[in-house]
PDB file of C-alpha atoms in Angstrom:
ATOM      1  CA  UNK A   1     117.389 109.843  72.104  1.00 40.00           C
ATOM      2  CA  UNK A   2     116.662 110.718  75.550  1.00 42.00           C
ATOM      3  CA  UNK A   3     115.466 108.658  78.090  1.00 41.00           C
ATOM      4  CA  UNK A   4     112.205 109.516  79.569  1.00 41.00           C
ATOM      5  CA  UNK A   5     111.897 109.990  83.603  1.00 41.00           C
ATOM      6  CA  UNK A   6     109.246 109.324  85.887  1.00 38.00           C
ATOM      7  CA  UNK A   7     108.805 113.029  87.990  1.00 39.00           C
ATOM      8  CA  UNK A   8     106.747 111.373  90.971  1.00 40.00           C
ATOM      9  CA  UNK A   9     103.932 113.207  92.584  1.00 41.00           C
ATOM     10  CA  UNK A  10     104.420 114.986  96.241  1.00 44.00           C
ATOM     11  CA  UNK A  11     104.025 112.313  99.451  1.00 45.00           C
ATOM     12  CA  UNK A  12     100.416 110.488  99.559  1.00 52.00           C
ATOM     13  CA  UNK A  13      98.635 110.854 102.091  1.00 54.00           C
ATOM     14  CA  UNK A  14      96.233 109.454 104.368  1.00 50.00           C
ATOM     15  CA  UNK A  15      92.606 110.056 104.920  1.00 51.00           C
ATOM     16  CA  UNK A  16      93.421 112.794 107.007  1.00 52.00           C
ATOM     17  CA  UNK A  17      96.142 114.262 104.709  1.00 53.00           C
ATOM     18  CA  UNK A  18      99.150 112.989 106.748  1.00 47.00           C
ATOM     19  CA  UNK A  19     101.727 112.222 104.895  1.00 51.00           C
ATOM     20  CA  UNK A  20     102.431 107.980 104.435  1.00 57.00           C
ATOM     21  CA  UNK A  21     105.915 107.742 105.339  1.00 63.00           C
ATOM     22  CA  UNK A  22     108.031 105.017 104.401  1.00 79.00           C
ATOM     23  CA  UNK A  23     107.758 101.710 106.452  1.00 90.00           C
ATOM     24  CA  UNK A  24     111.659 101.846 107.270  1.00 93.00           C
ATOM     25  CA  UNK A  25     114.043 100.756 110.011  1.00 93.00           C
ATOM     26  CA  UNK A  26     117.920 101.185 109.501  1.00 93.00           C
ATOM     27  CA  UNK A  27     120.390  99.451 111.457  1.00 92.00           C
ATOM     28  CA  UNK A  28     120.977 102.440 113.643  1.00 90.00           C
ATOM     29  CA  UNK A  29     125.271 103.018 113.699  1.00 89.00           C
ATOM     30  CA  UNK A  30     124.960 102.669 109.909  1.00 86.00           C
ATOM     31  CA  UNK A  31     127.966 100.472 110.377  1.00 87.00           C
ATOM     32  CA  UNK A  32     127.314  98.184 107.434  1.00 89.00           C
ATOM     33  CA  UNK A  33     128.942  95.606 109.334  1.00 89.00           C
ATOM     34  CA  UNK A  34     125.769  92.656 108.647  1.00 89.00           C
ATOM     35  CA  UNK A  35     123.917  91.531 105.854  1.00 93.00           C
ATOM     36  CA  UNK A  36     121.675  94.263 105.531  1.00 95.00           C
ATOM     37  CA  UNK A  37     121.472  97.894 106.445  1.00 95.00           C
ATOM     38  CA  UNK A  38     117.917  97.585 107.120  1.00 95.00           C
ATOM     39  CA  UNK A  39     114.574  96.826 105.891  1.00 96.00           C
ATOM     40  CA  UNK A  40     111.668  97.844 103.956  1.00 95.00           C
ATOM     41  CA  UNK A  41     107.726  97.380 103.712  1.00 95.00           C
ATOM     42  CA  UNK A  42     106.279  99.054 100.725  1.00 95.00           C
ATOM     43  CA  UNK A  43     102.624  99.315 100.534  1.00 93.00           C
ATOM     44  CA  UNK A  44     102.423  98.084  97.165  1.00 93.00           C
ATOM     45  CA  UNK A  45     104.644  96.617  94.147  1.00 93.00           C
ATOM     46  CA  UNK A  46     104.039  99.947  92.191  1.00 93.00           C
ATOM     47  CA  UNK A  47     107.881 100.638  91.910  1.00 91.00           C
ATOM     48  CA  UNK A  48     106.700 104.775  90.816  1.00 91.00           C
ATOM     49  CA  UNK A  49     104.234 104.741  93.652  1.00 91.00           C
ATOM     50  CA  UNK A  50     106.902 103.536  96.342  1.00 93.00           C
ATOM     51  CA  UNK A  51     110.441 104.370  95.387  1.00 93.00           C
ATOM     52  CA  UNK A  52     110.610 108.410  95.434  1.00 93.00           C
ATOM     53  CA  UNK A  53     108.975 108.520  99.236  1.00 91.00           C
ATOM     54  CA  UNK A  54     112.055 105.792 100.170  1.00 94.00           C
ATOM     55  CA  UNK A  55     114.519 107.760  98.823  1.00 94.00           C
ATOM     56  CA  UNK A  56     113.260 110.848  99.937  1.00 92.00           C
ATOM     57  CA  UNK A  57     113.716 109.092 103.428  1.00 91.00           C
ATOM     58  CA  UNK A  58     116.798 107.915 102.796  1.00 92.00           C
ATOM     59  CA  UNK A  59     118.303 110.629 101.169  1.00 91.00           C
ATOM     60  CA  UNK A  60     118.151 112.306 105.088  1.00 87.00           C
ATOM     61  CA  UNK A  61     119.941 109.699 106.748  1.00 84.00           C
ATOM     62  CA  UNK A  62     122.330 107.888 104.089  1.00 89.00           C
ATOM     63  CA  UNK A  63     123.203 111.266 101.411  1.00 90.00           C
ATOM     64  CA  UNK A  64     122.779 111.401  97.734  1.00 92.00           C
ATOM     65  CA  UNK A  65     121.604 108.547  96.660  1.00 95.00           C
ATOM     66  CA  UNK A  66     123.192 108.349  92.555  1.00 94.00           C
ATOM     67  CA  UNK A  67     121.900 104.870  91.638  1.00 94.00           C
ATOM     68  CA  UNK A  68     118.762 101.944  92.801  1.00 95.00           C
ATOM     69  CA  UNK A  69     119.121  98.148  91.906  1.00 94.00           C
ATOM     70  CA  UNK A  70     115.787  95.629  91.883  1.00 92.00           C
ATOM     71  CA  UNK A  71     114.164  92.741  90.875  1.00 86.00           C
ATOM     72  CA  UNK A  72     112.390  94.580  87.687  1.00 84.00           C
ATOM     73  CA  UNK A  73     110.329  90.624  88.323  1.00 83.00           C
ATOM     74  CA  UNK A  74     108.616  91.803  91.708  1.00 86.00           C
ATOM     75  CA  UNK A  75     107.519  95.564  90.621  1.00 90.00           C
ATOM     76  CA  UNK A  76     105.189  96.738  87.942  1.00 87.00           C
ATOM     77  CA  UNK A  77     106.604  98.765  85.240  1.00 87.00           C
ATOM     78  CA  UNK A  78     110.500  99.599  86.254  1.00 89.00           C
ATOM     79  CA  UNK A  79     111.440 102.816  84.687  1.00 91.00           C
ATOM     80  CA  UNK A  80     115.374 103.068  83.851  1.00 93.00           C
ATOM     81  CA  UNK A  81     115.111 106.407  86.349  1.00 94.00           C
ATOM     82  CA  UNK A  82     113.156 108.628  88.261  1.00 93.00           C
ATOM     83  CA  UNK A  83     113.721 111.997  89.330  1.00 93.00           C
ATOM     84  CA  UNK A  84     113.171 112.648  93.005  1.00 92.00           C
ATOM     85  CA  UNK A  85     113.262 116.236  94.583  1.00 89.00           C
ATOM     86  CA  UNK A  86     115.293 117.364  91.233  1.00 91.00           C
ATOM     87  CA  UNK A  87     117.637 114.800  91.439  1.00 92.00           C
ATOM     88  CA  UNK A  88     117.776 111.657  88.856  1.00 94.00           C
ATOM     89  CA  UNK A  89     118.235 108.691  90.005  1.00 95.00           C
ATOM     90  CA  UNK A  90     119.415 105.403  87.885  1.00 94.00           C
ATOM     91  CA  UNK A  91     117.403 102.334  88.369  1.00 94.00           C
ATOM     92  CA  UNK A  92     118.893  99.118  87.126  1.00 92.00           C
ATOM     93  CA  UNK A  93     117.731  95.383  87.695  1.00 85.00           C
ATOM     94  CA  UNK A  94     118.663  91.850  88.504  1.00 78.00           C
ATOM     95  CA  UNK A  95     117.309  88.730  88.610  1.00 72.00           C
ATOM     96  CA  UNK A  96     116.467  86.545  91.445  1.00 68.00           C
ATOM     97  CA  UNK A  97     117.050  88.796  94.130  1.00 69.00           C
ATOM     98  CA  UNK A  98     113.125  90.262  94.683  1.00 72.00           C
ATOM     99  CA  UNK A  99     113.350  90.618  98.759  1.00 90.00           C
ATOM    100  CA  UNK A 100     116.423  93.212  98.393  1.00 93.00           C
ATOM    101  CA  UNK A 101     116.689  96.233  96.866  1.00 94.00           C
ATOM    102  CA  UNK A 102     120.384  98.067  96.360  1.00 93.00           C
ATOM    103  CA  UNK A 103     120.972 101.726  97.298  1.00 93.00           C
ATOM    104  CA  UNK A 104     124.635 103.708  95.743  1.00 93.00           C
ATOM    105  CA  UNK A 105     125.776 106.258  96.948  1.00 91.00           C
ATOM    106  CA  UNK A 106     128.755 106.357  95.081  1.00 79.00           C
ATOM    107  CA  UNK A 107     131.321 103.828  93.228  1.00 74.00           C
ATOM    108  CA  UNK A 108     131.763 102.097  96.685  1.00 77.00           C
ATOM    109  CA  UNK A 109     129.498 103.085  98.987  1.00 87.00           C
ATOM    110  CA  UNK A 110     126.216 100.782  98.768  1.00 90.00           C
ATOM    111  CA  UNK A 111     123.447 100.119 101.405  1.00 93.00           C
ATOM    112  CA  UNK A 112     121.190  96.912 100.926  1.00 94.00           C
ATOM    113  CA  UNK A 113     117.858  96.378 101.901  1.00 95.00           C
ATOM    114  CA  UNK A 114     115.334  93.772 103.063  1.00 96.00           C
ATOM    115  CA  UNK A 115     112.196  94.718 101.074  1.00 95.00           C
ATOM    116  CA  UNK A 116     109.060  92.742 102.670  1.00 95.00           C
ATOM    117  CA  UNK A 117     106.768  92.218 101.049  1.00 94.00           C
ATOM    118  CA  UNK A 118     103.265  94.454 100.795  1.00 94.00           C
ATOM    119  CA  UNK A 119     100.866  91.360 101.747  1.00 94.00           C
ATOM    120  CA  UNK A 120     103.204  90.640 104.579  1.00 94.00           C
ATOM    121  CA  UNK A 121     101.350  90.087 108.011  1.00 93.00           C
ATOM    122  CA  UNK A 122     102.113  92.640 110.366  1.00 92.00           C
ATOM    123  CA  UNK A 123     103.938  90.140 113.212  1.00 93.00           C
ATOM    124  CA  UNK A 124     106.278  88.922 110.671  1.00 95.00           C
ATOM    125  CA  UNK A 125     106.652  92.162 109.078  1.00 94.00           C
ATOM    126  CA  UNK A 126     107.822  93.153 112.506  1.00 93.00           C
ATOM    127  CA  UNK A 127     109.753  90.435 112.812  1.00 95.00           C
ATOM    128  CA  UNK A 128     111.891  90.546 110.181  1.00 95.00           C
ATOM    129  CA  UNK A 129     112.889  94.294 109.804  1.00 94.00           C
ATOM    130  CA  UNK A 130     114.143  94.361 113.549  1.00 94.00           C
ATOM    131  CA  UNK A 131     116.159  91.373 112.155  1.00 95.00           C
ATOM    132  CA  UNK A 132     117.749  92.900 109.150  1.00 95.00           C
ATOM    133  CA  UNK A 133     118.187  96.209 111.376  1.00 94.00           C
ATOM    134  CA  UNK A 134     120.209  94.571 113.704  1.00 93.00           C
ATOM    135  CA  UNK A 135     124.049  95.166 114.031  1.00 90.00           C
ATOM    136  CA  UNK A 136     125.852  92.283 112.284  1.00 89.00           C
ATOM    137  CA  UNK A 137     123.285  90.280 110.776  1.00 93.00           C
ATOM    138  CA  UNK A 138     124.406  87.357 109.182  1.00 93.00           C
ATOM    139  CA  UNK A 139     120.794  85.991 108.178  1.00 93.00           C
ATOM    140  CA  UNK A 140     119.776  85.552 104.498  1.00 93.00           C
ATOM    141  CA  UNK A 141     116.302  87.236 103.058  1.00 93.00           C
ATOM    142  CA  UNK A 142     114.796  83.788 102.489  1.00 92.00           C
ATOM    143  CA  UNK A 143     115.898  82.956 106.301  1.00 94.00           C
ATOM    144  CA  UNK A 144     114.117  86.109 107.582  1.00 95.00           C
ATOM    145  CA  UNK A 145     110.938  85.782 105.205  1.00 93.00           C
ATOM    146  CA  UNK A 146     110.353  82.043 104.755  1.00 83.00           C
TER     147      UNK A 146
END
Protein backbone atom coordinates (compact mmCIF):
# COMPACT_ATOMS: atom_id res chain seq x y z
CA UNK A 1 0.00 0.00 0.00
CA UNK A 2 1.47 3.20 -0.89
CA UNK A 3 2.18 5.90 1.20
CA UNK A 4 0.44 9.07 0.50
CA UNK A 5 2.62 12.47 -0.02
CA UNK A 6 1.95 15.88 0.76
CA UNK A 7 2.67 17.90 -2.95
CA UNK A 8 2.94 21.48 -1.22
CA UNK A 9 1.59 24.51 -2.92
CA UNK A 10 4.10 27.16 -4.78
CA UNK A 11 5.88 29.89 -2.14
CA UNK A 12 3.19 32.13 -0.12
CA UNK A 13 3.29 35.23 -0.42
CA UNK A 14 2.85 38.46 1.07
CA UNK A 15 0.28 41.12 0.67
CA UNK A 16 2.04 42.34 -2.14
CA UNK A 17 2.73 38.89 -3.73
CA UNK A 18 6.42 38.66 -2.65
CA UNK A 19 7.37 35.61 -2.00
CA UNK A 20 7.88 34.72 2.20
CA UNK A 21 11.20 33.32 2.23
CA UNK A 22 12.46 31.23 4.84
CA UNK A 23 13.67 32.95 8.13
CA UNK A 24 17.25 31.24 7.76
CA UNK A 25 20.86 31.94 8.67
CA UNK A 26 23.60 29.19 8.03
CA UNK A 27 26.84 29.21 9.60
CA UNK A 28 28.47 30.65 6.55
CA UNK A 29 31.88 28.10 5.73
CA UNK A 30 29.35 25.27 6.15
CA UNK A 31 32.13 23.77 8.17
CA UNK A 32 29.95 21.78 10.54
CA UNK A 33 32.54 22.25 12.99
CA UNK A 34 29.76 23.56 16.12
CA UNK A 35 26.66 22.44 17.39
CA UNK A 36 24.54 23.61 14.80
CA UNK A 37 24.74 24.54 11.17
CA UNK A 38 22.35 27.22 11.67
CA UNK A 39 18.99 28.26 12.63
CA UNK A 40 15.46 28.51 11.81
CA UNK A 41 12.21 30.70 12.49
CA UNK A 42 9.16 29.24 10.95
CA UNK A 43 6.13 31.32 10.90
CA UNK A 44 3.99 28.74 12.19
CA UNK A 45 4.00 24.96 13.58
CA UNK A 46 2.15 23.84 10.32
CA UNK A 47 4.99 21.30 9.42
CA UNK A 48 3.17 21.24 5.37
CA UNK A 49 2.94 24.99 5.50
CA UNK A 50 6.75 25.48 6.51
CA UNK A 51 8.93 22.59 5.49
CA UNK A 52 8.87 22.61 1.45
CA UNK A 53 9.88 26.63 1.37
CA UNK A 54 13.04 25.44 3.91
CA UNK A 55 14.07 22.92 1.83
CA UNK A 56 13.58 24.64 -1.20
CA UNK A 57 16.15 27.09 0.47
CA UNK A 58 18.28 24.69 1.48
CA UNK A 59 18.34 22.55 -1.29
CA UNK A 60 20.50 25.79 -3.01
CA UNK A 61 23.07 25.96 -0.53
CA UNK A 62 23.45 22.36 1.18
CA UNK A 63 22.33 19.78 -2.20
CA UNK A 64 19.75 17.12 -2.25
CA UNK A 65 18.33 16.92 0.68
CA UNK A 66 17.10 12.69 0.85
CA UNK A 67 15.71 12.67 4.41
CA UNK A 68 14.08 15.43 7.49
CA UNK A 69 14.03 14.42 11.27
CA UNK A 70 11.51 16.37 13.97
CA UNK A 71 9.77 16.50 16.96
CA UNK A 72 6.32 15.08 15.28
CA UNK A 73 5.29 16.75 19.33
CA UNK A 74 5.93 20.51 18.20
CA UNK A 75 4.19 20.39 14.52
CA UNK A 76 0.66 19.70 13.52
CA UNK A 77 0.03 16.74 11.46
CA UNK A 78 3.69 15.20 10.39
CA UNK A 79 3.31 13.45 7.15
CA UNK A 80 5.90 10.41 6.69
CA UNK A 81 7.03 12.62 3.34
CA UNK A 82 6.52 15.38 1.20
CA UNK A 83 7.44 15.96 -2.21
CA UNK A 84 9.20 19.22 -2.89
CA UNK A 85 10.04 20.50 -6.50
CA UNK A 86 9.55 16.63 -7.69
CA UNK A 87 11.67 15.31 -5.26
CA UNK A 88 10.38 13.11 -2.09
CA UNK A 89 11.61 13.68 0.83
CA UNK A 90 11.43 11.21 4.08
CA UNK A 91 10.29 12.75 7.24
CA UNK A 92 10.89 10.78 10.39
CA UNK A 93 10.52 11.86 14.18
CA UNK A 94 11.94 11.86 17.64
CA UNK A 95 11.10 12.70 20.83
CA UNK A 96 12.27 15.42 23.01
CA UNK A 97 14.24 17.24 20.69
CA UNK A 98 11.39 20.10 19.44
CA UNK A 99 14.02 23.20 19.01
CA UNK A 100 16.10 21.10 16.25
CA UNK A 101 15.22 19.80 13.24
CA UNK A 102 17.74 17.19 11.21
CA UNK A 103 18.58 17.66 7.51
CA UNK A 104 20.43 14.24 5.35
CA UNK A 105 21.93 14.56 2.73
CA UNK A 106 23.15 11.27 2.49
CA UNK A 107 24.20 8.19 4.90
CA UNK A 108 26.74 10.63 6.55
CA UNK A 109 26.29 13.85 5.65
CA UNK A 110 23.68 15.62 8.14
CA UNK A 111 23.12 19.38 8.92
CA UNK A 112 21.22 20.30 12.25
CA UNK A 113 19.20 23.09 12.96
CA UNK A 114 18.04 25.49 15.68
CA UNK A 115 14.29 25.83 14.94
CA UNK A 116 12.89 28.96 17.07
CA UNK A 117 10.11 29.06 17.74
CA UNK A 118 7.06 31.03 15.71
CA UNK A 119 5.90 33.17 18.92
CA UNK A 120 9.52 33.99 19.46
CA UNK A 121 10.16 37.83 20.07
CA UNK A 122 12.06 39.29 17.44
CA UNK A 123 15.37 40.39 19.79
CA UNK A 124 15.75 36.92 20.91
CA UNK A 125 14.90 35.50 17.68
CA UNK A 126 17.86 37.54 16.57
CA UNK A 127 19.72 36.55 19.17
CA UNK A 128 19.81 33.16 18.98
CA UNK A 129 20.17 32.34 15.19
CA UNK A 130 23.43 34.55 15.00
CA UNK A 131 24.35 32.16 17.89
CA UNK A 132 23.70 28.84 16.32
CA UNK A 133 25.22 30.41 12.96
CA UNK A 134 28.32 31.00 14.44
CA UNK A 135 31.53 28.94 13.63
CA UNK A 136 32.06 26.39 16.44
CA UNK A 137 29.22 26.71 18.60
CA UNK A 138 29.29 24.70 21.48
CA UNK A 139 25.89 26.07 23.06
CA UNK A 140 22.88 23.75 23.62
CA UNK A 141 19.16 24.75 22.15
CA UNK A 142 17.80 25.14 25.69
CA UNK A 143 21.04 27.48 26.40
CA UNK A 144 20.23 29.65 23.33
CA UNK A 145 16.29 29.68 23.87
CA UNK A 146 15.75 29.60 27.64
Amino acid sequence: MAIPTFIPPPLRGDACGAPLLPRLVLEPTLSQTGVFDGAWWPRSNDVMAELPDLITALTVHLGRIVRVGLDADAWDDVPRSVTVDGQVIRISWFPGSDRTISLSLGFQNHFLLLVVPPETGLGTARTAMAEAAGRDNNATAAELLP
